[in-house]
mmCIF file of C-alpha atoms in Angstrom:
data_model
loop_
_atom_site.group_PDB
_atom_site.id
_atom_site.type_symbol
_atom_site.label_atom_id
_atom_site.label_comp_id
_atom_site.label_asym_id
_atom_site.label_seq_id
_atom_site.Cartn_x
_atom_site.Cartn_y
_atom_site.Cartn_z
ATOM 1 C CA MET A 1 17.650 -6.558 4.606
ATOM 2 C CA ARG A 2 15.530 -9.693 4.235
ATOM 3 C CA PRO A 3 15.952 -13.239 2.967
ATOM 4 C CA ALA A 4 15.111 -13.785 -0.700
ATOM 5 C CA MET A 5 11.535 -14.819 0.059
ATOM 6 C CA ALA A 6 10.721 -13.079 3.345
ATOM 7 C CA VAL A 7 6.962 -13.462 2.999
ATOM 8 C CA VAL A 8 4.679 -13.335 6.017
ATOM 9 C CA ALA A 9 1.481 -15.298 5.393
ATOM 10 C CA VAL A 10 -1.256 -15.063 8.014
ATOM 11 C CA MET A 11 -4.344 -17.297 7.755
ATOM 12 C CA THR A 12 -7.472 -16.981 9.878
ATOM 13 C CA ALA A 13 -10.260 -19.550 9.850
ATOM 14 C CA LEU A 14 -12.870 -16.865 10.366
ATOM 15 C CA VAL A 15 -12.071 -14.789 7.304
ATOM 16 C CA MET A 16 -10.456 -17.529 5.140
ATOM 17 C CA THR A 17 -7.847 -15.136 3.812
ATOM 18 C CA ALA A 18 -4.128 -14.603 3.930
ATOM 19 C CA VAL A 19 -2.036 -11.496 3.898
ATOM 20 C CA VAL A 20 1.423 -11.521 2.450
ATOM 21 C CA ALA A 21 4.005 -8.934 3.403
ATOM 22 C CA ALA A 22 7.057 -8.685 1.209
ATOM 23 C CA ALA A 23 10.068 -6.642 2.110
ATOM 24 C CA CYS A 24 10.251 -3.433 0.185
ATOM 25 C CA GLY A 25 13.280 -1.773 -1.304
ATOM 26 C CA GLY A 26 16.333 -2.767 -3.141
ATOM 27 C CA ALA A 27 17.070 -2.785 -6.827
ATOM 28 C CA VAL A 28 19.130 -5.609 -8.207
ATOM 29 C CA SER A 29 20.618 -3.125 -10.640
ATOM 30 C CA GLY A 30 21.811 0.400 -10.037
ATOM 31 C CA SER A 31 22.560 0.335 -6.304
ATOM 32 C CA GLY A 32 25.833 -1.572 -6.304
ATOM 33 C CA GLY A 33 25.030 -2.747 -2.781
ATOM 34 C CA ARG A 34 25.578 0.736 -1.379
ATOM 35 C CA SER A 35 23.025 2.345 0.904
ATOM 36 C CA PRO A 36 21.832 5.715 -0.356
ATOM 37 C CA ALA A 37 22.494 8.846 1.672
ATOM 38 C CA VAL A 38 18.756 9.335 2.176
ATOM 39 C CA GLU A 39 17.119 7.413 5.010
ATOM 40 C CA ALA A 40 13.492 7.173 6.003
ATOM 41 C CA VAL A 41 12.562 8.930 9.237
ATOM 42 C CA PRO A 42 9.832 8.208 11.792
ATOM 43 C CA GLY A 43 6.417 9.542 10.822
ATOM 44 C CA ARG A 44 5.902 13.265 11.204
ATOM 45 C CA ALA A 45 2.645 15.077 11.855
ATOM 46 C CA ALA A 46 1.110 15.827 8.466
ATOM 47 C CA THR A 47 -2.360 15.853 6.994
ATOM 48 C CA ALA A 48 -1.316 13.277 4.402
ATOM 49 C CA LEU A 49 -0.512 10.702 7.092
ATOM 50 C CA ALA A 50 -4.161 10.559 8.185
ATOM 51 C CA THR A 51 -4.860 8.707 4.934
ATOM 52 C CA VAL A 52 -2.154 6.070 5.464
ATOM 53 C CA GLY A 53 -2.159 3.112 7.820
ATOM 54 C CA PRO A 54 -1.140 -0.482 8.349
ATOM 55 C CA LEU A 55 -3.144 -3.530 7.329
ATOM 56 C CA PHE A 56 -3.774 -6.110 10.046
ATOM 57 C CA PRO A 57 -4.771 -9.655 8.984
ATOM 58 C CA SER A 58 -7.815 -9.765 11.280
ATOM 59 C CA ALA A 59 -9.652 -7.819 13.966
ATOM 60 C CA GLY A 60 -7.773 -9.574 16.755
ATOM 61 C CA ALA A 61 -4.296 -9.386 15.238
ATOM 62 C CA THR A 62 -1.634 -7.315 16.987
ATOM 63 C CA ILE A 63 0.972 -7.478 14.192
ATOM 64 C CA HIS A 64 0.414 -5.516 10.972
ATOM 65 C CA VAL A 65 1.823 -6.935 7.766
ATOM 66 C CA CYS A 66 1.365 -4.391 4.959
ATOM 67 C CA THR A 67 0.484 -0.748 4.339
ATOM 68 C CA ALA A 68 -2.517 0.848 2.579
ATOM 69 C CA SER A 69 -3.968 4.308 2.045
ATOM 70 C CA VAL A 70 -7.305 5.942 1.310
ATOM 71 C CA VAL A 71 -7.842 6.793 -2.357
ATOM 72 C CA ASP A 72 -10.394 9.392 -3.382
ATOM 73 C CA SER A 73 -13.610 7.822 -4.712
ATOM 74 C CA PRO A 74 -17.273 8.788 -5.109
ATOM 75 C CA GLY A 75 -18.295 6.319 -2.420
ATOM 76 C CA GLY A 76 -15.516 7.336 -0.052
ATOM 77 C CA ASP A 77 -14.791 3.702 0.811
ATOM 78 C CA LEU A 78 -11.702 2.658 -1.171
ATOM 79 C CA LEU A 79 -8.102 1.931 -0.211
ATOM 80 C CA ILE A 80 -5.108 1.215 -2.417
ATOM 81 C CA THR A 81 -2.293 -1.236 -1.645
ATOM 82 C CA ALA A 82 -0.059 -3.771 -3.386
ATOM 83 C CA ALA A 83 -1.792 -6.826 -4.831
ATOM 84 C CA HIS A 84 0.793 -9.126 -3.277
ATOM 85 C CA CYS A 85 -0.444 -7.960 0.135
ATOM 86 C CA VAL A 86 -3.807 -9.662 -0.343
ATOM 87 C CA VAL A 87 -4.794 -13.300 -0.795
ATOM 88 C CA GLY A 88 -8.338 -14.414 -1.543
ATOM 89 C CA ARG A 89 -11.043 -11.763 -1.388
ATOM 90 C CA GLY A 90 -9.407 -9.738 1.373
ATOM 91 C CA ALA A 91 -12.504 -9.815 3.587
ATOM 92 C CA GLY A 92 -11.627 -9.366 7.239
ATOM 93 C CA LEU A 93 -8.429 -7.384 6.794
ATOM 94 C CA VAL A 94 -8.368 -4.363 9.074
ATOM 95 C CA PHE A 95 -7.049 -0.931 8.078
ATOM 96 C CA VAL A 96 -5.994 1.514 10.807
ATOM 97 C CA PRO A 97 -5.347 4.973 9.309
ATOM 98 C CA GLY A 98 -2.966 7.276 11.125
ATOM 99 C CA TYR A 99 -1.746 4.459 13.365
ATOM 100 C CA ASP A 100 0.890 5.794 15.760
ATOM 101 C CA ASN A 101 2.545 3.657 18.423
ATOM 102 C CA GLY A 102 -0.659 1.789 19.169
ATOM 103 C CA ARG A 103 -2.922 4.829 18.931
ATOM 104 C CA GLU A 104 -5.796 4.576 16.448
ATOM 105 C CA PRO A 105 -7.020 8.159 16.003
ATOM 106 C CA TYR A 106 -9.362 7.428 13.082
ATOM 107 C CA GLY A 107 -10.652 4.014 14.115
ATOM 108 C CA ARG A 108 -10.438 0.575 12.543
ATOM 109 C CA TRP A 109 -11.981 -0.147 9.149
ATOM 110 C CA THR A 110 -12.813 -3.643 7.943
ATOM 111 C CA VAL A 111 -12.150 -4.700 4.360
ATOM 112 C CA VAL A 112 -15.083 -6.370 2.615
ATOM 113 C CA ALA A 113 -13.820 -6.809 -0.972
ATOM 114 C CA ALA A 114 -10.679 -6.603 -3.097
ATOM 115 C CA TYR A 115 -10.097 -5.702 -6.740
ATOM 116 C CA ALA A 116 -7.054 -6.652 -8.818
ATOM 117 C CA ALA A 117 -6.272 -6.782 -12.530
ATOM 118 C CA PRO A 118 -6.593 -10.084 -14.446
ATOM 119 C CA ALA A 119 -2.879 -9.908 -15.253
ATOM 120 C CA TRP A 120 -2.200 -10.182 -11.519
ATOM 121 C CA THR A 121 -4.828 -12.763 -10.612
ATOM 122 C CA GLY A 122 -3.896 -14.871 -13.649
ATOM 123 C CA SER A 123 -0.108 -14.670 -13.791
ATOM 124 C CA GLN A 124 1.038 -12.262 -11.064
ATOM 125 C CA ASP A 125 2.400 -9.774 -13.562
ATOM 126 C CA PRO A 126 4.432 -7.313 -11.456
ATOM 127 C CA HIS A 127 3.312 -4.480 -13.749
ATOM 128 C CA ASP A 128 -0.118 -4.881 -12.131
ATOM 129 C CA ASP A 129 0.906 -5.382 -8.512
ATOM 130 C CA VAL A 130 -1.803 -3.066 -7.196
ATOM 131 C CA ALA A 131 -5.149 -3.703 -5.516
ATOM 132 C CA PHE A 132 -8.092 -1.618 -4.405
ATOM 133 C CA LEU A 133 -9.883 -2.563 -1.199
ATOM 134 C CA LYS A 134 -13.435 -1.653 -0.240
ATOM 135 C CA VAL A 135 -14.019 -1.053 3.471
ATOM 136 C CA ALA A 136 -17.253 -1.136 5.419
ATOM 137 C CA PRO A 137 -18.645 2.115 6.846
ATOM 138 C CA HIS A 138 -18.953 3.054 10.496
ATOM 139 C CA THR A 139 -22.148 4.128 12.192
ATOM 140 C CA VAL A 140 -21.653 7.232 14.343
ATOM 141 C CA HIS A 141 -24.632 8.584 16.284
ATOM 142 C CA GLY A 142 -26.942 6.789 13.901
ATOM 143 C CA LYS A 143 -25.249 8.215 10.821
ATOM 144 C CA THR A 144 -23.301 6.172 8.255
ATOM 145 C CA VAL A 145 -19.750 7.456 7.823
ATOM 146 C CA GLU A 146 -17.245 6.319 5.184
ATOM 147 C CA VAL A 147 -13.508 6.279 5.806
ATOM 148 C CA GLN A 148 -12.789 9.132 3.395
ATOM 149 C CA GLN A 149 -15.104 11.419 5.389
ATOM 150 C CA VAL A 150 -12.937 10.807 8.424
ATOM 151 C CA THR A 151 -9.407 10.815 6.996
ATOM 152 C CA GLY A 152 -9.578 12.583 3.669
ATOM 153 C CA ALA A 153 -8.114 10.861 0.597
ATOM 154 C CA ASN A 154 -5.407 11.008 -2.060
ATOM 155 C CA ARG A 155 -6.433 11.272 -5.705
ATOM 156 C CA LEU A 156 -5.300 8.499 -8.039
ATOM 157 C CA ALA A 157 -2.846 9.699 -10.700
ATOM 158 C CA SER A 158 -0.423 8.217 -13.227
ATOM 159 C CA ALA A 159 3.099 6.998 -12.449
ATOM 160 C CA PRO A 160 5.578 9.784 -11.742
ATOM 161 C CA ALA A 161 7.958 10.917 -14.444
ATOM 162 C CA PRO A 162 11.665 10.424 -13.730
ATOM 163 C CA GLY A 163 12.925 13.279 -11.584
ATOM 164 C CA ARG A 164 9.586 13.809 -9.829
ATOM 165 C CA ARG A 165 9.775 14.174 -6.064
ATOM 166 C CA VAL A 166 7.654 11.712 -4.098
ATOM 167 C CA THR A 167 6.873 11.244 -0.425
ATOM 168 C CA VAL A 168 6.580 7.576 0.509
ATOM 169 C CA VAL A 169 4.937 6.421 3.741
ATOM 170 C CA GLY A 170 5.070 2.875 5.091
ATOM 171 C CA TYR A 171 4.775 0.756 8.221
ATOM 172 C CA ALA A 172 7.414 -1.892 8.864
ATOM 173 C CA LEU A 173 6.176 -5.331 9.876
ATOM 174 C CA GLY A 174 5.319 -5.205 13.584
ATOM 175 C CA GLY A 175 3.056 -3.326 15.968
ATOM 176 C CA ARG A 176 2.834 -0.350 18.312
ATOM 177 C CA ASP A 177 5.033 1.713 16.015
ATOM 178 C CA ALA A 178 5.012 4.804 13.816
ATOM 179 C CA PRO A 179 5.253 5.002 10.029
ATOM 180 C CA ILE A 180 8.463 5.798 8.239
ATOM 181 C CA VAL A 181 8.480 8.665 5.754
ATOM 182 C CA CYS A 182 10.943 9.598 3.036
ATOM 183 C CA ASP A 183 11.058 12.355 0.442
ATOM 184 C CA ALA A 184 12.923 11.054 -2.596
ATOM 185 C CA THR A 185 13.328 11.486 -6.339
ATOM 186 C CA SER A 186 11.566 8.981 -8.561
ATOM 187 C CA THR A 187 13.577 7.336 -11.325
ATOM 188 C CA ARG A 188 12.884 4.382 -13.666
ATOM 189 C CA ASP A 189 14.376 0.895 -13.807
ATOM 190 C CA GLN A 190 13.169 -1.612 -16.415
ATOM 191 C CA GLY A 191 10.043 0.514 -16.807
ATOM 192 C CA TYR A 192 9.200 0.487 -13.109
ATOM 193 C CA PRO A 193 9.110 3.663 -10.991
ATOM 194 C CA ARG A 194 11.915 3.484 -8.453
ATOM 195 C CA PHE A 195 13.178 5.501 -5.497
ATOM 196 C CA ALA A 196 16.260 5.167 -3.302
ATOM 197 C CA CYS A 197 15.762 5.554 0.418
ATOM 198 C CA GLY A 198 16.833 3.275 3.258
ATOM 199 C CA GLY A 199 14.559 1.620 5.780
ATOM 200 C CA TYR A 200 11.783 0.183 3.601
ATOM 201 C CA VAL A 201 11.679 -3.357 4.943
ATOM 202 C CA ALA A 202 8.989 -6.040 5.263
ATOM 203 C CA GLY A 203 5.552 -4.566 5.925
ATOM 204 C CA THR A 204 6.008 -1.376 3.925
ATOM 205 C CA SER A 205 4.578 -3.048 0.808
ATOM 206 C CA GLY A 206 1.560 -1.085 -0.363
ATOM 207 C CA GLY A 207 2.879 2.171 1.075
ATOM 208 C CA PRO A 208 1.739 5.099 -1.091
ATOM 209 C CA TRP A 209 3.962 7.303 -3.219
ATOM 210 C CA LEU A 210 2.489 10.782 -2.751
ATOM 211 C CA THR A 211 2.905 13.984 -4.726
ATOM 212 C CA GLY A 212 1.203 17.369 -4.620
ATOM 213 C CA THR A 213 0.397 19.645 -1.729
ATOM 214 C CA ALA A 214 -1.260 18.933 1.598
ATOM 215 C CA ALA A 215 -4.461 20.402 0.151
ATOM 216 C CA GLN A 216 -4.491 17.992 -2.806
ATOM 217 C CA ARG A 217 -2.348 14.886 -2.494
ATOM 218 C CA GLN A 218 -2.038 12.438 -5.383
ATOM 219 C CA VAL A 219 -1.065 8.780 -5.117
ATOM 220 C CA VAL A 220 1.193 7.897 -8.052
ATOM 221 C CA GLY A 221 2.450 4.503 -6.901
ATOM 222 C CA VAL A 222 2.543 1.956 -4.091
ATOM 223 C CA ILE A 223 5.543 -0.061 -2.945
ATOM 224 C CA GLY A 224 5.382 -3.251 -5.002
ATOM 225 C CA GLY A 225 5.924 -4.137 -8.645
ATOM 226 C CA LEU A 226 9.372 -5.427 -9.549
ATOM 227 C CA HIS A 227 10.462 -8.133 -7.073
ATOM 228 C CA GLN A 228 7.301 -7.364 -5.066
ATOM 229 C CA GLY A 229 8.828 -4.018 -4.128
ATOM 230 C CA GLY A 230 12.506 -4.840 -4.200
ATOM 231 C CA CYS A 231 15.206 -7.126 -2.865
ATOM 232 C CA ARG A 232 16.879 -4.744 -0.425
ATOM 233 C CA PRO A 233 15.495 -2.030 1.847
ATOM 234 C CA ASN A 234 17.383 0.851 0.231
ATOM 235 C CA VAL A 235 15.722 0.902 -3.214
ATOM 236 C CA SER A 236 12.002 0.328 -3.783
ATOM 237 C CA TYR A 237 9.674 -0.007 -6.756
ATOM 238 C CA SER A 238 6.065 0.481 -7.757
ATOM 239 C CA ALA A 239 3.914 -0.998 -10.464
ATOM 240 C CA PRO A 240 3.694 1.663 -13.209
ATOM 241 C CA PHE A 241 0.268 3.257 -12.770
ATOM 242 C CA GLY A 242 -1.483 3.836 -16.097
ATOM 243 C CA ALA A 243 -4.560 2.829 -18.063
ATOM 244 C CA VAL A 244 -4.881 -0.602 -16.447
ATOM 245 C CA THR A 245 -4.715 0.884 -12.948
ATOM 246 C CA ALA A 246 -7.311 3.493 -13.876
ATOM 247 C CA ALA A 247 -9.634 0.819 -15.306
ATOM 248 C CA LEU A 248 -9.244 -1.259 -12.148
ATOM 249 C CA TYR A 249 -10.078 1.781 -10.029
ATOM 250 C CA HIS A 250 -13.290 2.371 -11.997
ATOM 251 C CA GLN A 251 -14.196 -1.281 -11.550
ATOM 252 C CA ALA A 252 -13.853 -0.853 -7.789
ATOM 253 C CA VAL A 253 -15.884 2.365 -7.883
ATOM 254 C CA ARG A 254 -18.679 0.533 -9.726
ATOM 255 C CA GLN A 255 -18.477 -2.247 -7.123
ATOM 256 C CA ALA A 256 -18.132 -4.849 -9.854
ATOM 257 C CA ALA A 257 -17.526 -8.477 -8.929
ATOM 258 C CA PRO A 258 -14.534 -8.561 -6.585
ATOM 259 C CA ALA A 259 -11.418 -10.529 -7.392
ATOM 260 C CA THR A 260 -9.911 -13.589 -5.762
ATOM 261 C CA LEU A 261 -6.198 -12.951 -5.417
ATOM 262 C CA PRO A 262 -3.600 -15.742 -5.505
ATOM 263 C CA VAL A 263 -0.909 -16.505 -2.975
ATOM 264 C CA PRO A 264 2.134 -14.636 -4.350
ATOM 265 C CA GLY A 265 4.918 -16.715 -5.814
ATOM 266 C CA PRO A 266 8.665 -16.095 -5.369
ATOM 267 C CA ASP A 267 9.766 -12.486 -5.642
ATOM 268 C CA GLY A 268 12.764 -13.309 -7.829
ATOM 269 C CA CYS A 269 15.355 -12.093 -5.343
ATOM 270 C CA SER A 270 18.511 -14.153 -4.990
ATOM 271 C CA GLY A 271 20.112 -15.238 -1.762
#
């Protein structure tokens, strides 16, 4: 478990940005302080994991502070994460898909722009705690390659209905580690999608909630939303994906003017 405001803010003079990692998990209501029977396990080999990776604050950083994943887009260059993971325009953040104990099987991808809803940039409404990140391409043998061509992608979909099974992948704050993975049942709390599974601590913010089959994964949430993901590591939340999330996605696809995201305020957790 974390302190009430366990926020990791990393500033670099080169990129003039900060990354905030909130602990993820833990409903104030409904858990009664008891850990659920389900616990996250170390990452397992699966096609879906190629699309998920940690976010590092800069090219030279050795500690990752949040989680992101590749979302299907026409340009093949978009990620999805929690808005509270990004401060400023996000330029210079580094995404490492499939990261596994220091191994970087799909390379490192540099963020060049971020997109967030006005309700987040203006008032940090937890209902809109989601951001899309555009990453720069790689050049391989003289050919331009986008991240989605290398890792595949998960299709954006609406928030899961209560009772829907979700697979949630996240990287705890740190380095040279593997992701944690949990299969859980989504419920609702105060309108926010919620799942109960232990182990989702600082750094797992932005971790995708996945449904569907290996052939066609959908991302229906990211760890964030209520209390920036939760107050304890055994119950986590997502912003409820809907029309606003879809509109934000289309803005990112059109490469509209990127957003400037604020430093997140208190998460509302006590203690």
